[in-house]
Amino acid sequence: MDGDMSQGASGDVSPIYDDRSSKVLISGLPLHIRFDNIEPLLSQYGNVQHCDKANTRDPNTQAVFITFESPEQAQQAINGLNGCELEGCRIKVEAAEQNARGGRRGRPGGGRGGGGAAGGGSRPTDFPLRLLVQSDMVGAIIGRQGSTIRLITQQSRARVDVHRKDNVGSLEKAITIYGNPENCTNACKRILEVMQQEANNTNKGEICLKILAHNNLIGRIIGKGGNTIKRIMQETDTKITVSSINDINSFNLERIITVKGSIENMAKAESQISAKLRQSYENDLQVLAPQSIMFPGLHPMAMMSTGRGFCGAPPPFQPPMYAPLAGPGAQQGAGDSQETTYLYIPNNAVGAIIGTKGSHIRNIIRFSNASVKIAPLEQEKQQEPQNPQQERKVTIVGSPEAQWKAQYLIFEKMREEGFMSGSDDVRLIVEIVVASSQVGRIIGKGGQNVRELQRVTGSLIKLPEQQQQPGSQGQEHETTVHIVGPFYSVQSAQRRIRAMVAQASAPGRRRAAQPPPVQQ
């Protein structure tokens, strides 16, 4: 892999204590792989600036340094690709800086803990601490002109984000703390001290600690017969309770762990609870890693954001640095492309999807960060009562992550309302549009590719047998791909078809910054 790669990525412009790198090391790549083969995988996480050959001790594989546009994109690539299989080889993706320095330095907000996902070695897992505090405590925690929270950040070396603008008018606000376990616990303890001082000044008595945790991890905090939570209470001399599962919904999958005791003991309990949550999360990531190849082009965190598992995997947790837990309207990654998908729902399901005064569809849009529009009834159908319109077209526009979430929430609502296909699960009817010149590639010789797609994903895929010829003056015709099946089958088919199309058009997409092939 030769070539002059002297033009490096722009220097980090990160906040204090943020020592992330835009460069990642990918090892374990098959020897015959070229950059063109992995570029579609990389580009879903951001813009690739450079590709450099790296040394490896394994003579049967190759390694490369990939430089992204920003540290955020590099971290997303690490989270999304580490442990995935590529043509029979499990690749390892880690921060280049961390690799060079033995893993001693990393994102100060970038990892509560050391264990990584499958094949991750010493890679830290991005697992923040989430707290819930009374809204009237927020002012004291922030301090005049931010003085208190700055002091907490400096003393603990953790990043503290107070989501004071979320859920306007609510009695409680979320706080997200990023850092290694010890730093997060120190920041938590300082916040508790500030809250207790404020409570003393306003005669509000004793305070308590409220930790937010994804519902899918709660069972492991409680333990069999309550053994785990009882042990933590005994060892830390605290009282711990967990909010009811009835308090969660499709838009909020977090449960509240309430801890009562002295500030010192509450901090000890937080440390033990977070360690258990982190380990459970990492275990889930290991289960997820080999299966994420079923959904190319989709960040694994999107899969984790929904409440149900797939392909037999338990549904893992979604760190709040990814929407939706980071708050409404969180920005998608810089490398996310906008996609348009058409979903067809039964006409009598429209009211449930929209909700009272549009409340449900507004939540879908807010949660997914996608544009969701339901087509009105066709005029001619309204005038034919003997032949009423059976389906309505829903147009969804957004990134791969937004598509996943919006389609999932519509699917989940239809399931909730009982729109099943006989005894089977809800079957989604989806259409995506591809360039007509790509239809032959999707179908394959004698229909081989489309049959394999149907077998692997479990969905029904329909395309016109004859691909259209290009339009006049070089204009490209478009062809609709029709996909039918349960949610996860349809998602896998969408992602795989889009990946095939993207790979076919990849060479001409980023020629200006095209790195050399991944080959010796």
XYZ file of C-alpha atoms in Angstrom:
520
model
C 0.000 0.000 0.000
C 2.317 2.663 -1.237
C 1.683 6.323 -1.919
C 2.469 9.764 -0.611
C 0.037 10.448 2.248
C 1.648 13.591 3.592
C -1.605 15.510 3.755
C -2.938 14.613 7.182
C -6.323 15.309 8.695
C -6.874 18.671 10.278
C -5.729 19.032 13.882
C -8.094 18.337 16.768
C -10.179 21.286 17.864
C -11.590 19.459 20.873
C -12.314 20.867 24.334
C -9.932 20.628 27.290
C -9.091 17.058 28.393
C -10.322 15.698 25.041
C -7.411 13.813 23.527
C -9.160 11.875 20.796
C -7.643 11.095 17.432
C -9.195 11.189 13.978
C -7.061 8.200 12.975
C -8.002 4.555 13.509
C -6.014 1.357 13.022
C -7.803 -1.460 11.189
C -6.075 -4.828 11.436
C -6.979 -8.375 10.423
C -7.893 -7.422 6.838
C -7.582 -10.176 4.200
C -4.516 -9.701 2.008
C -6.460 -9.347 -1.242
C -8.732 -6.564 0.037
C -8.344 -3.166 -1.642
C -9.552 0.229 -0.469
C -12.458 0.080 -2.920
C -13.757 -2.952 -1.011
C -13.839 -1.315 2.410
C -14.586 2.278 1.374
C -18.388 1.777 1.495
C -18.050 0.385 5.042
C -15.923 3.338 6.155
C -17.862 6.101 4.428
C -21.025 5.363 6.412
C -19.238 6.763 9.468
C -17.686 9.850 7.885
C -15.332 11.268 5.302
C -12.072 9.353 4.823
C -9.126 11.730 4.452
C -6.229 9.273 4.147
C -5.420 5.596 4.044
C -1.887 4.490 5.065
C -0.303 1.068 5.275
C 0.430 -0.124 8.836
C 2.813 -2.811 10.044
C 1.383 -6.107 11.258
C 2.926 -9.227 12.768
C 0.379 -11.505 11.092
C 1.679 -12.512 7.613
C -1.797 -13.684 6.573
C -3.539 -10.322 7.048
C -2.847 -6.630 6.454
C -3.436 -3.506 8.527
C -4.100 0.114 7.603
C -4.387 3.503 9.262
C -7.585 5.329 8.258
C -7.844 9.057 8.964
C -11.343 10.487 9.257
C -12.442 14.100 9.134
C -13.085 14.276 12.890
C -12.507 12.296 16.117
C -16.283 11.765 16.373
C -16.332 9.984 13.020
C -13.327 7.872 14.038
C -15.047 6.853 17.285
C -18.221 5.909 15.425
C -16.187 3.737 13.055
C -14.555 2.009 16.034
C -17.931 1.364 17.671
C -19.510 0.190 14.431
C -16.821 -1.955 12.811
C -14.719 -3.459 15.591
C -15.270 -7.210 15.736
C -17.164 -7.407 12.431
C -16.354 -10.131 9.927
C -15.068 -9.269 6.464
C -14.829 -12.176 4.033
C -14.259 -14.653 6.845
C -11.777 -12.512 8.814
C -12.736 -10.744 12.030
C -11.321 -7.239 11.830
C -10.095 -5.193 14.750
C -10.635 -1.426 14.756
C -9.070 0.780 17.430
C -7.865 4.312 17.966
C -4.430 4.761 16.411
C -3.244 7.068 19.199
C -4.380 4.585 21.821
C -2.591 1.765 20.039
C 0.638 3.758 19.899
C 0.516 4.699 23.577
C -0.657 1.411 24.962
C -4.205 2.606 25.528
C -3.256 5.014 28.300
C -4.951 8.023 26.779
C -8.370 8.415 25.264
C -11.506 10.431 25.288
C -12.026 11.750 28.835
C -15.697 11.519 28.161
C -15.037 8.496 26.067
C -15.274 5.523 28.220
C -16.439 4.257 31.523
C -14.352 1.183 31.622
C -11.771 -0.852 29.853
C -13.379 -3.944 28.366
C -14.163 -3.649 24.708
C -16.529 -5.333 22.315
C -15.589 -8.531 20.613
C -11.976 -8.385 19.616
C -11.643 -4.939 21.110
C -8.647 -5.591 23.337
C -8.043 -2.563 25.553
C -10.424 -0.311 23.631
C -12.571 1.662 26.100
C -16.323 1.481 25.709
C -18.229 4.736 25.472
C -20.551 4.303 28.458
C -21.624 7.484 30.236
C -23.317 7.889 33.602
C -26.867 9.241 33.437
C -28.440 11.002 36.441
C -31.835 12.530 37.073
C -32.063 15.591 39.322
C -34.864 17.887 40.403
C -35.265 20.872 38.085
C -34.882 23.318 40.963
C -31.405 21.877 41.646
C -30.124 22.614 38.137
C -29.287 26.252 38.872
C -27.132 25.317 41.859
C -25.329 22.566 39.895
C -24.501 24.938 37.035
C -23.667 27.878 39.319
C -23.415 31.542 38.457
C -22.231 31.825 34.839
C -21.394 28.127 34.917
C -18.814 28.452 37.688
C -19.918 25.398 39.718
C -20.137 22.956 36.835
C -16.773 24.170 35.517
C -15.239 23.457 38.909
C -16.819 19.985 39.026
C -15.442 19.267 35.545
C -11.947 20.491 36.433
C -11.786 18.590 39.734
C -13.212 15.311 38.449
C -11.728 15.449 34.923
C -15.101 14.265 33.614
C -17.397 16.047 31.157
C -20.772 16.985 32.620
C -23.729 17.836 30.368
C -26.891 19.191 31.984
C -29.887 18.765 29.656
C -31.759 21.733 31.080
C -33.546 22.620 27.818
C -35.059 19.159 27.401
C -38.628 18.491 28.515
C -39.467 22.099 29.291
C -41.637 22.384 32.393
C -40.736 18.927 33.744
C -39.943 18.479 37.430
C -36.683 16.636 36.734
C -33.768 17.049 34.316
C -31.185 14.555 33.039
C -27.434 14.935 33.488
C -24.938 12.948 31.408
C -21.388 12.441 32.713
C -18.599 11.225 30.386
C -15.269 9.904 31.632
C -13.546 6.873 33.093
C -15.342 5.141 36.018
C -13.417 6.870 38.789
C -13.831 10.331 37.255
C -17.554 9.817 36.728
C -17.992 8.714 40.319
C -16.048 11.775 41.531
C -18.252 14.073 39.446
C -21.370 12.330 40.744
C -20.215 12.774 44.323
C -19.519 16.476 43.789
C -22.994 16.926 42.273
C -24.538 15.201 45.295
C -22.609 17.540 47.609
C -23.875 20.601 45.710
C -27.440 19.243 45.827
C -27.238 18.572 49.576
C -25.926 22.096 50.221
C -28.797 23.523 48.177
C -31.284 21.303 50.046
C -29.902 22.535 53.379
C -30.204 26.168 52.242
C -33.834 25.678 51.213
C -34.857 23.321 54.053
C -35.617 20.407 51.734
C -34.061 17.688 53.875
C -32.106 14.708 52.616
C -31.407 14.170 48.935
C -31.234 10.930 46.968
C -29.322 9.741 43.908
C -31.275 8.804 40.783
C -29.445 6.844 38.074
C -30.981 6.317 34.632
C -30.442 2.927 33.017
C -31.823 1.280 29.894
C -34.610 -1.181 30.607
C -32.683 -4.000 28.922
C -29.955 -3.803 31.585
C -32.176 -3.556 34.652
C -32.670 -7.296 35.096
C -28.927 -7.764 35.542
C -28.768 -4.978 38.136
C -31.551 -6.635 40.131
C -30.136 -10.141 39.725
C -31.807 -13.497 40.237
C -34.208 -13.183 43.136
C -32.874 -9.673 43.732
C -29.461 -11.007 44.784
C -27.327 -8.425 42.967
C -29.170 -5.360 44.195
C -29.328 -6.788 47.741
C -25.571 -7.343 47.735
C -24.898 -3.760 46.593
C -27.205 -2.412 49.315
C -25.454 -4.473 52.001
C -21.931 -3.558 50.854
C -22.678 0.175 50.556
C -25.193 0.561 53.423
C -27.798 2.130 51.121
C -31.419 1.549 50.148
C -31.946 0.988 46.397
C -35.224 0.813 44.479
C -36.001 0.533 40.736
C -38.907 2.241 38.970
C -41.719 0.142 37.462
C -41.467 -1.238 33.943
C -44.881 0.362 33.366
C -43.174 3.777 33.323
C -41.325 3.133 30.038
C -42.577 3.417 26.447
C -41.233 3.299 22.879
C -39.869 6.843 23.236
C -38.278 6.406 26.671
C -36.627 3.092 27.461
C -34.876 4.216 30.647
C -35.721 3.086 34.180
C -34.791 5.001 37.346
C -32.547 3.434 40.000
C -33.025 5.418 43.233
C -30.299 5.238 45.891
C -30.700 6.590 49.443
C -27.981 6.925 52.064
C -25.056 9.163 52.999
C -23.284 10.961 50.147
C -20.215 8.763 50.603
C -22.287 5.576 50.494
C -24.421 6.724 47.566
C -21.220 7.367 45.579
C -19.992 3.847 46.427
C -23.314 2.388 45.286
C -23.142 4.379 42.042
C -19.692 2.956 41.373
C -20.908 -0.630 41.792
C -24.137 -0.075 39.834
C -22.262 1.574 36.950
C -19.688 -1.230 36.868
C -22.487 -3.791 36.531
C -24.316 -1.745 33.881
C -21.096 -1.266 31.919
C -20.229 -4.967 31.980
C -23.745 -5.897 30.870
C -23.558 -3.363 28.046
C -20.207 -4.730 26.859
C -21.583 -8.279 26.925
C -24.464 -7.135 24.729
C -22.058 -5.453 22.301
C -20.153 -8.712 21.923
C -23.369 -10.461 20.963
C -24.241 -7.652 18.552
C -20.882 -7.285 16.773
C -20.987 -10.376 14.515
C -24.645 -9.706 13.648
C -24.227 -6.058 12.661
C -22.950 -7.294 9.282
C -26.623 -8.073 8.527
C -27.291 -4.330 8.424
C -24.479 -2.695 6.395
C -24.494 1.084 6.414
C -26.285 1.282 9.768
C -24.558 2.322 12.967
C -25.004 -0.415 15.623
C -26.208 2.217 18.078
C -29.341 2.647 15.988
C -30.127 -1.027 16.410
C -29.606 -0.690 20.139
C -31.976 2.259 20.407
C -35.053 0.120 19.848
C -36.473 -2.056 22.549
C -36.508 -5.487 20.922
C -33.694 -7.817 19.944
C -33.037 -9.238 16.485
C -31.573 -12.407 15.013
C -31.869 -13.979 18.461
C -29.686 -11.351 20.136
C -30.767 -9.700 23.379
C -31.516 -6.025 22.756
C -28.542 -4.013 24.013
C -28.332 -0.522 25.461
C -27.920 2.710 23.534
C -25.452 5.235 24.983
C -26.995 8.683 25.280
C -24.373 10.259 23.025
C -26.561 8.911 20.214
C -30.121 10.040 19.583
C -32.614 9.811 21.162
C -31.237 9.844 24.701
C -29.046 12.854 23.945
C -32.251 14.835 23.620
C -34.589 15.778 20.812
C -33.160 16.936 17.540
C -29.706 15.471 18.149
C -27.590 15.837 15.027
C -26.827 12.857 12.860
C -23.222 12.007 12.095
C -21.507 14.065 9.462
C -21.092 11.049 7.224
C -24.785 10.108 7.217
C -26.437 10.367 3.818
C -30.115 11.202 3.455
C -32.260 8.357 2.180
C -35.901 8.270 1.070
C -38.075 5.255 1.867
C -41.760 4.688 1.148
C -43.721 2.691 3.706
C -47.296 1.505 3.068
C -49.631 1.165 6.054
C -53.283 0.066 6.278
C -55.636 3.018 5.895
C -57.314 2.183 9.204
C -53.931 2.349 10.998
C -53.334 5.985 10.061
C -55.215 7.398 13.060
C -53.095 5.389 15.503
C -49.843 6.409 13.796
C -50.815 10.100 13.856
C -52.171 9.995 17.435
C -54.353 12.492 19.244
C -53.841 15.925 17.656
C -50.738 14.552 15.915
C -48.963 13.673 19.179
C -47.681 10.239 18.147
C -46.278 11.190 14.752
C -44.607 14.249 16.336
C -42.904 11.896 18.796
C -41.769 9.645 15.946
C -40.232 12.635 14.149
C -38.610 13.945 17.339
C -37.244 10.558 18.375
C -35.955 9.489 14.956
C -34.867 12.883 13.592
C -36.472 11.864 10.281
C -39.066 13.602 8.124
C -42.266 11.518 8.215
C -45.216 12.447 5.979
C -48.429 10.465 5.452
C -50.075 10.995 2.079
C -53.717 12.174 2.127
C -56.518 10.004 0.776
C -56.613 10.007 -3.008
C -59.512 12.091 -4.257
C -60.753 9.522 -6.743
C -60.774 6.805 -4.064
C -62.889 8.977 -1.750
C -65.528 9.141 -4.483
C -65.648 5.346 -4.852
C -67.151 3.954 -1.616
C -67.506 0.504 -3.239
C -63.709 0.437 -3.796
C -62.155 2.208 -0.783
C -58.434 2.935 -0.564
C -56.745 0.169 1.430
C -53.288 1.632 2.017
C -51.631 4.982 2.649
C -48.141 5.933 1.582
C -45.722 7.176 4.258
C -42.639 9.005 2.989
C -39.642 8.832 5.342
C -36.536 10.930 4.662
C -33.456 10.744 6.856
C -30.123 9.080 7.594
C -29.855 5.274 7.898
C -30.201 5.642 11.680
C -33.265 7.887 11.331
C -34.820 5.445 8.863
C -34.367 2.550 11.271
C -35.952 4.398 14.183
C -38.889 5.883 12.282
C -39.766 2.580 10.613
C -39.397 0.734 13.924
C -41.771 3.066 15.744
C -44.390 2.750 13.009
C -43.948 -1.037 13.089
C -44.222 -1.106 16.891
C -47.384 1.010 16.864
C -48.991 -1.277 14.269
C -48.077 -4.276 16.423
C -49.513 -2.535 19.484
C -52.756 -1.828 17.608
C -53.032 -5.432 16.417
C -52.339 -5.057 12.688
C -50.890 -8.555 12.395
C -50.693 -10.754 9.322
C -52.810 -13.637 10.618
C -50.833 -15.317 13.418
C -47.571 -13.817 12.157
C -45.890 -10.583 13.206
C -46.636 -7.237 11.548
C -45.418 -7.303 7.939
C -44.076 -4.053 6.579
C -44.438 -3.067 2.937
C -41.507 -0.880 1.903
C -40.279 0.616 -1.352
C -36.876 2.101 -2.088
C -35.787 3.664 -5.371
C -32.522 2.742 -7.092
C -30.916 3.718 -10.385
C -32.267 1.459 -13.117
C -28.706 0.664 -14.169
C -28.236 -1.086 -10.795
C -31.213 -3.449 -11.128
C -29.186 -6.096 -12.943
C -26.584 -6.031 -10.162
C -29.271 -6.534 -7.499
C -30.994 -9.354 -9.410
C -27.763 -11.111 -10.398
C -27.170 -13.737 -13.044
C -30.320 -15.799 -13.400
C -31.768 -14.088 -10.310
C -29.001 -15.491 -8.082
C -28.370 -12.306 -6.064
C -31.989 -11.503 -5.294
C -32.695 -15.118 -4.294
C -29.736 -15.007 -1.905
C -30.932 -11.662 -0.506
C -34.357 -13.169 0.160
C -32.832 -16.250 1.776
C -30.471 -14.308 4.057
C -32.897 -11.567 5.094
C -36.142 -13.543 5.147
C -38.002 -10.846 3.218
C -39.818 -10.866 -0.126
C -38.041 -8.678 -2.717
C -39.646 -7.762 -6.044
C -37.911 -6.008 -8.948
C -38.811 -5.681 -12.627
C -37.126 -8.495 -14.546
C -35.982 -6.186 -17.340
C -33.887 -3.187 -16.287
C -34.763 0.044 -18.032
C -32.431 1.749 -20.440
C -30.912 5.123 -19.472
C -33.015 8.157 -20.309
C -32.278 10.632 -23.022
C -29.234 12.886 -22.768
C -27.660 10.700 -20.107
C -30.516 11.050 -17.607
C -30.821 8.020 -15.351
C -34.128 6.195 -15.007
C -35.080 5.001 -11.532
C -36.618 1.701 -10.524
C -38.664 0.881 -7.440
C -37.617 -2.103 -5.294
C -40.549 -3.628 -3.398
C -39.706 -5.276 -0.024
C -42.182 -7.114 2.242
C -41.557 -8.815 5.584
C -41.189 -8.410 9.358
C -39.298 -5.356 10.624
C -35.783 -6.796 10.966
C -35.999 -8.733 7.698
C -37.063 -5.607 5.810
C -34.332 -3.515 7.460
C -31.637 -6.015 6.535
C -32.864 -6.137 2.922
C -32.917 -2.324 2.665
C -29.422 -1.947 4.063
C -27.943 -4.698 1.916
C -29.488 -3.378 -1.299
C -28.346 0.181 -0.528
C -24.842 -1.130 0.257
C -24.712 -2.942 -3.100
C -25.717 0.232 -4.935
C -23.282 2.389 -2.934
C -20.413 -0.001 -3.570
C -21.098 0.077 -7.295
C -20.945 3.873 -7.406
C -18.175 4.298 -4.804
C -15.145 4.875 -7.112
C -16.576 8.059 -8.601
C -17.921 9.446 -5.372
C -14.812 10.680 -3.657
C -12.040 10.800 -6.219
C -10.529 13.994 -4.865
C -9.520 12.348 -1.619
C -9.224 8.787 -2.920
C -6.591 6.925 -0.887
C -4.552 4.144 -2.460
C -5.820 0.565 -2.481
C -5.588 -1.578 0.646
C -3.059 -3.914 -0.871
C 0.635 -4.467 -0.664
